[in-house]
Coordinates of C-alpha atoms in Angstrom, one line a residue:
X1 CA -2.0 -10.5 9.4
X2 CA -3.3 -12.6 6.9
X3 CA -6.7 -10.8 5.9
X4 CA -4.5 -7.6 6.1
X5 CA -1.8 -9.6 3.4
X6 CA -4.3 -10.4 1.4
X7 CA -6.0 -7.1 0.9
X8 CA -2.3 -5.6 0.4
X9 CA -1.8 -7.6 -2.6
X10 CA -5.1 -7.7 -4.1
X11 CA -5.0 -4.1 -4.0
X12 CA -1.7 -3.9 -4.9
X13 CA -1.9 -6.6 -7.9
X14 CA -5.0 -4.9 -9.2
X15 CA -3.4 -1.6 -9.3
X16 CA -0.3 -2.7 -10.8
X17 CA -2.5 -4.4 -13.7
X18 CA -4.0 -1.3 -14.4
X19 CA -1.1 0.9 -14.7
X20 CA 0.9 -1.7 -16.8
X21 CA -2.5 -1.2 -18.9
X22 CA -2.3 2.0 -18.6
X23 CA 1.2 2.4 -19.7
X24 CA 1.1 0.2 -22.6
X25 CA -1.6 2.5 -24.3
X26 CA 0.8 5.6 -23.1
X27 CA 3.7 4.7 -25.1
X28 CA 1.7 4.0 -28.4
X29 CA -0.3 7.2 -28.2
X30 CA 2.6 9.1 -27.4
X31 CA 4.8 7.9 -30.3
X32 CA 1.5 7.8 -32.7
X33 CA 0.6 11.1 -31.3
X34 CA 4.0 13.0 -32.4
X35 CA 3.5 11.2 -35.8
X36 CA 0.4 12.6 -36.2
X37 CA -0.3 15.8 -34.4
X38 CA 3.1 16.8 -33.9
X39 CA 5.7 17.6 -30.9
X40 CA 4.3 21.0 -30.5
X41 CA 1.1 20.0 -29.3
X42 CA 2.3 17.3 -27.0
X43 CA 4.5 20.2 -25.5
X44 CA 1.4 22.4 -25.1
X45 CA -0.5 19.5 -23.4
X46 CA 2.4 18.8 -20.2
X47 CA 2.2 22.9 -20.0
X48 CA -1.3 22.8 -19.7
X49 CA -1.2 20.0 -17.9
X50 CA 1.0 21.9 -15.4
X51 CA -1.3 24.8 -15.3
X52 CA -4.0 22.4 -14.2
X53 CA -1.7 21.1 -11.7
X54 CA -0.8 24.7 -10.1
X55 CA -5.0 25.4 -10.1
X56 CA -5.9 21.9 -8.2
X57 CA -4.2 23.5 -5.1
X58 CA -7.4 24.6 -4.7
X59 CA -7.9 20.9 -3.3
X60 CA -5.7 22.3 -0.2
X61 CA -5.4 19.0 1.1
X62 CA -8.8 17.8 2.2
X63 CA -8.2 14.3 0.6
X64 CA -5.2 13.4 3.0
X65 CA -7.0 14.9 6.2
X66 CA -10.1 13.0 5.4
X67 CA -8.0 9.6 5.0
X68 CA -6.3 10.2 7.8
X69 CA -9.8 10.8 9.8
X70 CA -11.4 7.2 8.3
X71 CA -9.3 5.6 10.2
X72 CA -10.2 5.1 13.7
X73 CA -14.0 5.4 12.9
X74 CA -13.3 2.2 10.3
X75 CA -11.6 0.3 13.1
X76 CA -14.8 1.4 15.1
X77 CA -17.3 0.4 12.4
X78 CA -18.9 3.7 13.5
X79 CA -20.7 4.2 10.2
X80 CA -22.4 7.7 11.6
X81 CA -19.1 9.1 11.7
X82 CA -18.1 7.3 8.0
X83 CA -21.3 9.4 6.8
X84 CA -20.4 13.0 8.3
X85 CA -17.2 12.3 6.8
X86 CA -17.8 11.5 3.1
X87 CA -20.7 14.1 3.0
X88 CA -18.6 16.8 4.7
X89 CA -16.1 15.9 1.5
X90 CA -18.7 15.8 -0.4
X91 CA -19.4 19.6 0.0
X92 CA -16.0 20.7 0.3
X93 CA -15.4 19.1 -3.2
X94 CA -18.3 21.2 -5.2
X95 CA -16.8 24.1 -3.5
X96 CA -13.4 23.3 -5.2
X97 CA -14.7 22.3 -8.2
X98 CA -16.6 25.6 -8.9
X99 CA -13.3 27.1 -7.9
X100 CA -11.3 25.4 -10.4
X101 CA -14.2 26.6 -13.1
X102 CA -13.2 30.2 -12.0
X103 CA -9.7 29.6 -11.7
X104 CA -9.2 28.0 -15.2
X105 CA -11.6 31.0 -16.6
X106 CA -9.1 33.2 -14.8
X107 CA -5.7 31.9 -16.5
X108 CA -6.8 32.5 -20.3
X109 CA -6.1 35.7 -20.6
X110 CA -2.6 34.8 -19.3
X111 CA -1.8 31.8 -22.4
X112 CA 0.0 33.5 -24.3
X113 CA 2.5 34.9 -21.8
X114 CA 3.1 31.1 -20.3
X115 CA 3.3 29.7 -24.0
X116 CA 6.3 31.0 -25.6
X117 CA 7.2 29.0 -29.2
X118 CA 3.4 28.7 -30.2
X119 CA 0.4 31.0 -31.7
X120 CA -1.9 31.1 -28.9
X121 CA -5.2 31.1 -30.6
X122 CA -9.1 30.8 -30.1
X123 CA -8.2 27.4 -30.3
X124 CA -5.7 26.8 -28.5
X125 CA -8.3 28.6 -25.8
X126 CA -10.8 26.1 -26.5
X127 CA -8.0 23.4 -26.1
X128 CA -7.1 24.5 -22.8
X129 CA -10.7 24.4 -21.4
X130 CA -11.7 21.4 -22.9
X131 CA -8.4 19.9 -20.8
X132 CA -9.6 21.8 -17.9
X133 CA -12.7 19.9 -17.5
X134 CA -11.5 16.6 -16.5
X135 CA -10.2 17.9 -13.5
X136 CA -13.6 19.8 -12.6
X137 CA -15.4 16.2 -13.0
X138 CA -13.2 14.4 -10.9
X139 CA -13.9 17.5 -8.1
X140 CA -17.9 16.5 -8.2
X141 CA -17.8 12.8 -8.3
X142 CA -14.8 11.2 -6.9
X143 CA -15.2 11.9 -3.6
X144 CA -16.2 8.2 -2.2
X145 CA -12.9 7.3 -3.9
X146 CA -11.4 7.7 -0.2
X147 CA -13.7 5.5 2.0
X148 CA -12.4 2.8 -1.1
X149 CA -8.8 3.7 -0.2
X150 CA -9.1 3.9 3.7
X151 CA -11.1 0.6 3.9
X152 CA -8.2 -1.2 2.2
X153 CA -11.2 -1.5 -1.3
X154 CA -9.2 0.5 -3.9
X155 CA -9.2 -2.5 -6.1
X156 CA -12.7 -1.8 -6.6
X157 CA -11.9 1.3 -8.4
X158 CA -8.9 0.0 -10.1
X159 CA -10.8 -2.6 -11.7
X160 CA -13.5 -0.2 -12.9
X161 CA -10.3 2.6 -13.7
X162 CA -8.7 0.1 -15.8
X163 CA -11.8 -1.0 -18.3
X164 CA -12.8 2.1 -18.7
X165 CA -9.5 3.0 -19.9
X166 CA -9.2 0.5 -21.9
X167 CA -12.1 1.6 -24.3
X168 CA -11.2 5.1 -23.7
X169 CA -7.3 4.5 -25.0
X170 CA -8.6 2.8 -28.0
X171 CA -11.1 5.3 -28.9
X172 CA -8.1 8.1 -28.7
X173 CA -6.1 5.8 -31.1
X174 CA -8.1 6.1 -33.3
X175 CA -9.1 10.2 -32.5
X176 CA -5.1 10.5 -33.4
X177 CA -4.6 7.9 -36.4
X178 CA -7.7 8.5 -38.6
X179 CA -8.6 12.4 -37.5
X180 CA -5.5 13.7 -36.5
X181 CA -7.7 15.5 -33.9
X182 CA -6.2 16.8 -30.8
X183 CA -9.4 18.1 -30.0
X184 CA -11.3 14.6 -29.8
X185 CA -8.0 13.1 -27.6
X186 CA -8.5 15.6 -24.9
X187 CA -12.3 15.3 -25.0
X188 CA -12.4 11.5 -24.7
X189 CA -10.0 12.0 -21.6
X190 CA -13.0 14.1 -19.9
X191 CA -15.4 11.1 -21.3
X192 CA -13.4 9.1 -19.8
X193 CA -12.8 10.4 -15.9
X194 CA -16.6 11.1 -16.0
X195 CA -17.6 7.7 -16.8
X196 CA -15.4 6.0 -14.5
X197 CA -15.8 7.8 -11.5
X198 CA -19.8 7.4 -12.3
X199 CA -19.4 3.8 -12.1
X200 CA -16.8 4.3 -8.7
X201 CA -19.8 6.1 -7.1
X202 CA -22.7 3.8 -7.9
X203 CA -20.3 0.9 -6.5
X204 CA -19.9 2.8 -3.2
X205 CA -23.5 3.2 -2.9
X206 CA -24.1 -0.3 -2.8
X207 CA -20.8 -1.4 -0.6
X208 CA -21.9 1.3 1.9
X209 CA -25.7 1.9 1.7
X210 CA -25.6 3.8 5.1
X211 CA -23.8 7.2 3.0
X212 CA -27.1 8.6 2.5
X213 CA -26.8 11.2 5.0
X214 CA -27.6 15.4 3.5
X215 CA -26.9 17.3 6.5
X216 CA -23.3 19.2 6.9
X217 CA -21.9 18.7 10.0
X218 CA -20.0 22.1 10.6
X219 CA -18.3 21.1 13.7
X220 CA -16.6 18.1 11.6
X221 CA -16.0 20.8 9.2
X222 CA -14.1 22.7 11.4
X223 CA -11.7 19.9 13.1
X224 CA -10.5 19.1 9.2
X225 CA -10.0 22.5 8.9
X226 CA -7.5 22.8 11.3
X227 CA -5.5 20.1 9.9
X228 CA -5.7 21.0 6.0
X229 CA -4.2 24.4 7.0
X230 CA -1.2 22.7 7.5
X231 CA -1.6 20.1 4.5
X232 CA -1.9 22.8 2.2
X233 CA 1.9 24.4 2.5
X234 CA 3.0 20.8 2.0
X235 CA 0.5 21.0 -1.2
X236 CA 1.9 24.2 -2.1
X237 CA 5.7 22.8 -1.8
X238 CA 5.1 19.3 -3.4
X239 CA 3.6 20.7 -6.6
X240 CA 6.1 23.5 -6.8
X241 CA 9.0 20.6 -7.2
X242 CA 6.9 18.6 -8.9
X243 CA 5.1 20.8 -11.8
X244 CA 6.4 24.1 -12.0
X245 CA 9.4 22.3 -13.9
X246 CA 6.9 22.4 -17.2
X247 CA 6.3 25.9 -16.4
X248 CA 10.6 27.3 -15.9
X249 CA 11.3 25.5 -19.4
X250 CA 8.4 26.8 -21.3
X251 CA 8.3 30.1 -20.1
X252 CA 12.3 30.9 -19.8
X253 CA 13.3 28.3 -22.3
X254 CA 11.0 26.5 -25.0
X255 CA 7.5 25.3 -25.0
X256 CA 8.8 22.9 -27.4
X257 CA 11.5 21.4 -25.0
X258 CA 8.5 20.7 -22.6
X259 CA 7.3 18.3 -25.1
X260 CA 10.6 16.6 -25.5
X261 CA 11.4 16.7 -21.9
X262 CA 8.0 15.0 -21.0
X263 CA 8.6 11.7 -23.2
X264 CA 11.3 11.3 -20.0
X265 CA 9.2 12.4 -17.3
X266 CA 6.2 10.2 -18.5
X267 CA 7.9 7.5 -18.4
X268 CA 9.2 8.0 -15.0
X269 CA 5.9 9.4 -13.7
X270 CA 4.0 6.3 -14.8
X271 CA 7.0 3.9 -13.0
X272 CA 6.6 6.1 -10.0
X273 CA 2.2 5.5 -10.4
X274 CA 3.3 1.8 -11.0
X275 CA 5.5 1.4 -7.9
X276 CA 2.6 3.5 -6.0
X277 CA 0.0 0.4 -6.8
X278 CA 2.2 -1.6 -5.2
X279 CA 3.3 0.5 -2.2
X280 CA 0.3 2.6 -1.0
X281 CA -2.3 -0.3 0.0
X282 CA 0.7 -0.5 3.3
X283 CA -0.1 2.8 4.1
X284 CA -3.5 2.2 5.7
X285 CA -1.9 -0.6 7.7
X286 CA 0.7 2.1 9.1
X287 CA -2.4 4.8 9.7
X288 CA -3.7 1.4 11.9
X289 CA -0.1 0.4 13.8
X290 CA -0.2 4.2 14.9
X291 CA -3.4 3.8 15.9
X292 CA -2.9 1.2 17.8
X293 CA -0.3 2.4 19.7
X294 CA 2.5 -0.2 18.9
X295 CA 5.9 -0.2 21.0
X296 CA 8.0 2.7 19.3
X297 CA 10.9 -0.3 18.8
X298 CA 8.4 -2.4 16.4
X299 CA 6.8 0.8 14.9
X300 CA 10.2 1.8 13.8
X301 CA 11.3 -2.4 12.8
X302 CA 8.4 -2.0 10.8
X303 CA 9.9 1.4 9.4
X304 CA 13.6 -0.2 8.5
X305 CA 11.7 -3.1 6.7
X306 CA 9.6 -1.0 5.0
X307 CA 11.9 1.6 3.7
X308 CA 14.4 -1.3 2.8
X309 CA 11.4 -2.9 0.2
X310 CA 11.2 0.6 -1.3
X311 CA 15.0 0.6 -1.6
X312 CA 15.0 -3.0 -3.3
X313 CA 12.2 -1.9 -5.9
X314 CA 14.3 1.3 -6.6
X315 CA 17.1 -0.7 -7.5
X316 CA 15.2 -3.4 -9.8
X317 CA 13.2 -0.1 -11.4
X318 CA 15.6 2.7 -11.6
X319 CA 18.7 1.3 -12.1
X320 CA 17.4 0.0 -15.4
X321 CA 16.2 3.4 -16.3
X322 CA 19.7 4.9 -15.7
X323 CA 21.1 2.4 -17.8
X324 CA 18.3 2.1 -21.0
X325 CA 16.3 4.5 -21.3
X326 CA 17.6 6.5 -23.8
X327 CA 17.8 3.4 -26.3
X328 CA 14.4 3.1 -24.8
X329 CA 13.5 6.9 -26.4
X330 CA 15.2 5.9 -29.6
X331 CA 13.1 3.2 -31.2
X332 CA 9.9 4.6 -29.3
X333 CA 10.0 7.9 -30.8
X334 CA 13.3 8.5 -32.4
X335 CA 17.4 9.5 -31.9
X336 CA 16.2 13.2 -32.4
X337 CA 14.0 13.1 -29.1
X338 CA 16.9 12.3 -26.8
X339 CA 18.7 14.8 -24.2
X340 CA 21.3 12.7 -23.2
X341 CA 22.9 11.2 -20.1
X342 CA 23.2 14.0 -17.4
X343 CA 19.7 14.9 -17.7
X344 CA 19.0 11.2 -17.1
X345 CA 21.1 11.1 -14.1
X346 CA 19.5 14.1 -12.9
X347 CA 15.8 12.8 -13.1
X348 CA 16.9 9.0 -11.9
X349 CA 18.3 10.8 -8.5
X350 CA 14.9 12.9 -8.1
X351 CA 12.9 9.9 -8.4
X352 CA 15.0 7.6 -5.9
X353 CA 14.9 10.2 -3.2
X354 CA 11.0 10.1 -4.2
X355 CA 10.9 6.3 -3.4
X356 CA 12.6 5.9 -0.7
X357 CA 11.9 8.7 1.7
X358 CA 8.1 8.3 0.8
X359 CA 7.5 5.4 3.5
X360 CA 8.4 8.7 6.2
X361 CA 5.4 10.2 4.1
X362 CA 3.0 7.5 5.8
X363 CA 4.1 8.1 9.2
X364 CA 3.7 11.7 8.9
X365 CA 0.4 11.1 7.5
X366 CA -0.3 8.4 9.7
X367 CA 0.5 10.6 12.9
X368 CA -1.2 13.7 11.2
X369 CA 1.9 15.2 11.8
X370 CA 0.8 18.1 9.5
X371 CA 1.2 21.1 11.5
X372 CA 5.0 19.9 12.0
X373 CA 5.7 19.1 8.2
X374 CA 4.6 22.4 7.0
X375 CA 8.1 24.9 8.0
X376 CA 9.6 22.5 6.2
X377 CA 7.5 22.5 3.2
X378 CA 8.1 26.1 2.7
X379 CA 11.7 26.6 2.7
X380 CA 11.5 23.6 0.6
X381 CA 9.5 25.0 -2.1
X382 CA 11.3 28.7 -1.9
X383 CA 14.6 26.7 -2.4
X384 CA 12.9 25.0 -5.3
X385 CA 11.6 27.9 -7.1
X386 CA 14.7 29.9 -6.7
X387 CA 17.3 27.5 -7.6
X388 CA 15.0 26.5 -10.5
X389 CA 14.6 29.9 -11.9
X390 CA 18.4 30.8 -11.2
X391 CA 19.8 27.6 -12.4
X392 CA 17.9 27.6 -15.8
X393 CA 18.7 30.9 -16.5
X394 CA 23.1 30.3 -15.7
X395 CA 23.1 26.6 -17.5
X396 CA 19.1 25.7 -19.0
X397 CA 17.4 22.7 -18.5
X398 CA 19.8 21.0 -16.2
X399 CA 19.5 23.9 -13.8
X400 CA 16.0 23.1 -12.9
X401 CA 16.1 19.1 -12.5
X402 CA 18.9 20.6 -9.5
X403 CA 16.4 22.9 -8.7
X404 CA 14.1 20.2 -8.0
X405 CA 16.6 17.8 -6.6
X406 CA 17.5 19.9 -3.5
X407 CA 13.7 20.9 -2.5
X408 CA 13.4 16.7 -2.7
X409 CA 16.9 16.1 -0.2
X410 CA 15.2 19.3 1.7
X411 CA 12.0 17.3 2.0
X412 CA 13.9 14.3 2.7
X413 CA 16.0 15.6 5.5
X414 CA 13.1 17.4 6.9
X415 CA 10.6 14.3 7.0
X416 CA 13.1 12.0 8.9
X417 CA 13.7 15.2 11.7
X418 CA 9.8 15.3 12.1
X419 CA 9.0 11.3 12.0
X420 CA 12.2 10.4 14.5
X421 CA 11.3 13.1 16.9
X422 CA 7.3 12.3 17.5
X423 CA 7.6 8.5 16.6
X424 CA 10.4 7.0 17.9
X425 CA 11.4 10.0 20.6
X426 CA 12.5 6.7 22.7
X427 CA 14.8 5.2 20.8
X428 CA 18.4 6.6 20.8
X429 CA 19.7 8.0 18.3
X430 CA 17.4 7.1 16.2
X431 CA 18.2 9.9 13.0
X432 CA 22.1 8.7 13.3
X433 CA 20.7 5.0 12.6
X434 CA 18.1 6.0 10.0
X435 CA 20.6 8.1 7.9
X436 CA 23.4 5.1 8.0
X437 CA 21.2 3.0 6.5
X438 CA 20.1 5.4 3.7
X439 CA 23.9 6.1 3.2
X440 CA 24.7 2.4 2.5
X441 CA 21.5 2.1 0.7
X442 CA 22.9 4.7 -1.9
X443 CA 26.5 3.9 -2.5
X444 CA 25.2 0.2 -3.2
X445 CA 22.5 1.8 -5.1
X446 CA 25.6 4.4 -7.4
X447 CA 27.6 1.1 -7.5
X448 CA 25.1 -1.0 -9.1
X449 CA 24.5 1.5 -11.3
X450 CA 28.2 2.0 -12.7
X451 CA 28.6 -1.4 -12.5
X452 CA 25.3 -2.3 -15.1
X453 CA 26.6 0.9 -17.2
X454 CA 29.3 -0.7 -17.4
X455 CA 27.9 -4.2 -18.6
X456 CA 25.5 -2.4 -20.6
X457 CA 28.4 -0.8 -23.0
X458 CA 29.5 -4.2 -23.8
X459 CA 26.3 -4.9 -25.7
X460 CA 26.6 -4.7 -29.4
X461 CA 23.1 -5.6 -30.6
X462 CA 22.2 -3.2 -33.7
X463 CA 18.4 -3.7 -33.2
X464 CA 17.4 -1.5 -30.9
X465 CA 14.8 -3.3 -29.3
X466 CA 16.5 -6.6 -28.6
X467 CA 19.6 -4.1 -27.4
X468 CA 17.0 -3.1 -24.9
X469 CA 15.6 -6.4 -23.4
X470 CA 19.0 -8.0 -23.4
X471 CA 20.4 -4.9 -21.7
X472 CA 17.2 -5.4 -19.3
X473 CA 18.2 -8.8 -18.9
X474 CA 21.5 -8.0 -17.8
X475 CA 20.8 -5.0 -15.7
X476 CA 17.9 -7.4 -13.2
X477 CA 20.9 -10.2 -13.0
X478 CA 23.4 -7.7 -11.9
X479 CA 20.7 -6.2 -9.4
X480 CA 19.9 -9.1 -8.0
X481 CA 23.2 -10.7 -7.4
X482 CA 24.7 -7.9 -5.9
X483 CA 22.2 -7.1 -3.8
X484 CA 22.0 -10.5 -2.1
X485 CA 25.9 -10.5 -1.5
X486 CA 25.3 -7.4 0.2
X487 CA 22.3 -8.0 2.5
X488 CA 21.5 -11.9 2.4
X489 CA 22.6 -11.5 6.2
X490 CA 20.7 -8.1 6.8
X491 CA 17.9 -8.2 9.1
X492 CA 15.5 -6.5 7.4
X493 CA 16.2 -8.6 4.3
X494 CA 15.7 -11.9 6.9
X495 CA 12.4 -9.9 7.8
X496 CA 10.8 -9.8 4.5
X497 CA 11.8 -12.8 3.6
X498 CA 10.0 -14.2 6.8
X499 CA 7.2 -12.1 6.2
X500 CA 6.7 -13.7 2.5
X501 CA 7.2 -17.2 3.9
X502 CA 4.6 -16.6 6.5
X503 CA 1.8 -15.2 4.5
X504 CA 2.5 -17.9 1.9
X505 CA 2.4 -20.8 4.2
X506 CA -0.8 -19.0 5.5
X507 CA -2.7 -18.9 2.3
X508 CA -1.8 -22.2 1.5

């Protein structure tokens, strides 16, 4: 418990360092890069950068089967297996990434019919590509990333992630500021995913000197295969609510839009990587409970509790973001960039189903219950696209942030099905209990949010930025008190709490 701890917060501290990094250099670039290179551009890079999205499905899903295969042979210390694995991904990844080379050659001819506000010229060719290419490094050396991940090491990366980027970001300032050059900000970004994932691979070499092994092991081949088939319609549905949104607006709408649109959903994005660092080192210690075969009643105490920390960190994060982030949008990149509150409300609800159903994600995962996920991952992702399309063309932008929230509530109500009936078949009525909780969770969740909107439009500060903190302030006081009238005699509130205590006491 205490090793386990341990790793769970180093990993998770490190991470959360490096996205707080991370998104520090965001929000300058961003508001220097409109300054100086203009809206348009920014708008062509999230369209791009959803193109790029739509062509890494050629991943299918081999990075989740191959976690989920670490497992038991990292338990086992079986480091023959550990070796077929990584050089089985190994291959599998220069397949891909020749793939995506063909792939983005493929779309170019197609620019100008996904662009719509915006010349599409040689450059704007050259652009594209240049973009293109960090993905296609990241295919032929980050695939000992995983063993970091599974082994409970992803600080390691992190670490090496996060000074790299560092030097990179300030090397793009100055790409924007003194050259204006859009073209030197996207080709530092391939600089930088080449350089770090050099530096990730050399460090695996030395923390696991037995990966040395050539020879393909086609049977091994064959047994991921069978799982990644079903993977890959969940790949197919999770990108289609997550990054075809880009595509609707720009293509049925304005590729301008996109660029406004994405100074909300980068924020949000980077809070939902942030929360990530501090949530996904627990799901290798789910992948292990399964393993292990725990009693179905303390698999799914360990479900409530979990679920209930990703409901508390929704509330301290998103709540806040209901309430500020427009005045956030103001004095980072001005009045005229705002799109108001319903479009706020709309992304806020998308990214709390995202937080909170995601612990059912780990079981899944954990259980490899791929083959079950994936009828759900396709009427998911039909819903999507359909209600997307329809709903942007009857009432614009609005239309598709529904679209997006009913394949998530599809997802979510899909997930719990699956997890309840091959992981806690014993328990009765086990879905009924799951879904009362979620229900109370979310009318605490809509009344803390009226309540700090509320509190919020008290605040007369003319200064935008101390209008902000204050109304921070306020918003993490509100949170907190109500929160603890409502659950200080919960039990999974009692459980964390003990689990804190314990692993403090421990340490010290």
């Amino acid at each position: 418990m205490g090793r386990s701890m341990l790793l769970v917060l180093k990993n998770s501290f490190t991470g959360l360092a490096s996205q707080i990094i991370s998104m520090f250099f965001l929000f300058i670039t961003r508001n220097l890069f409109i300054k100086y290179i203009g809206i348009d551009l920014l708008g062509l890079n999230g369209t791009f950068a959803s193109i790029l999205q739509t062509l890494s499905l050629a991943e299918l899903g081999f990075q989740t089967a191959i976690v989920h295969s670490m497992y038991k042979p990292l338990a086992e210390n079986d480091t023959n297996k550990l070796n077929d694995i990584v050089n089985a991904f190994k291959y599998i990844y220069r397949i891909i990434g020749i793939i995506f080379i063909v792939g983005s050659l493929a779309v170019c001819p197609f620019l100008d019919r996904i662009i719509t506000g915006i010349e599409v010229t040689k450059t704007i060719y050259l652009y594209f590509l240049i973009q293109s290419l960090s993905s296609v490094a990241s295919y032929f050396l980050a695939y000992k990333r995983s063993l970091l991940f599974a082994d409970q090491k992803d600080y390691i990366s992190k670490i090496i992630d996060m000074a790299v980027n560092i030097v990179a970001c300030l090397c793009q300032l100055i790409a924007i500021v003194f050259y204006h050059s859009y073209f030197w900000y996207i080709t530092i970004k391939v600089l930088q995913v080449v350089i770090a994932n050099i530096f990730v691979h050399i460090s695996c070499n030395r923390i696991y000197p037995y990966l040395k092994k050539d020879k393909l092991d086609k049977n091994l081949l064959g047994n991921l295969w069978t799982d990644v088939k079903s993977i890959f319609i969940g790949k197919i549905a999770s990108y289609i609510y997550s990054s075809t949104d880009n595509l609707v607006i720009s293509s049925l709408i304005s590729t301008s839009l996109v660029g406004v649109l994405t100074n909300y959903t980068v924020i949000i994005l980077n809070l939902k990587t942030l929360l990530n660092c501090l949530v996904a080192p627990i799901a290798p210690i789910v992948g292990k409970s399964i393993a292990e075969r725990k009693s179905q009643q303390q698999q799914y105490k360990e479900l409530r509790i979990y679920t209930h920390f990703r409901f508390i960190l929704a509330s301290l994060i998103i709540i806040p973001v209901i309430v500020l982030i427009d005045t956030f949008i103001c004095f980072w990149v001005g009045e005229q960039y705002t799109l108001g509150g319903l479009v706020v409300v709309l992304i806020c609800i998308e990214f709390y189903i995202h937080l909170v159903h995601s612990a059912l994600c780990d079981y899944v995962n954990g259980e490899g219950l791929f083959n079950e996920e994936k009828n759900i991952s396709i009427i998911a992702a039909i819903m999507n696209l359909i209600t997307s399309i329809v709903l942007a063309l009857g009432i614009g932008l609005e239309g598709v942030l529904i679209g997006t929230i009913i394949s998530q509530s599809i997802f979510w109500v899909g997930r719990s099905m699956i997890v309840s009936r091959n992981c806690f078949y014993e328990i009765n009525n086990v879905l009924v209990k799951y879904w009362g909780e979620q229900i109370l969770y979310a009318i605490l969740f809509v009344i803390m949010s009226c309540v700090c909107k509320i509190a919020f439009s008290f605040v007369t500060i003319n200064h935008p930025l101390f209008e902000f903190l204050i109304g921070g302030i306020l918003c993490e006081v509100i949170i907190i008190v109500m929160y603890l009238v409502a659950f200080h005699r919960n039990d999974n509130f009692k459980e964390l709490l003990s689990m804190l205590k314990k692993f403090i006491g421990k340490e010290a």
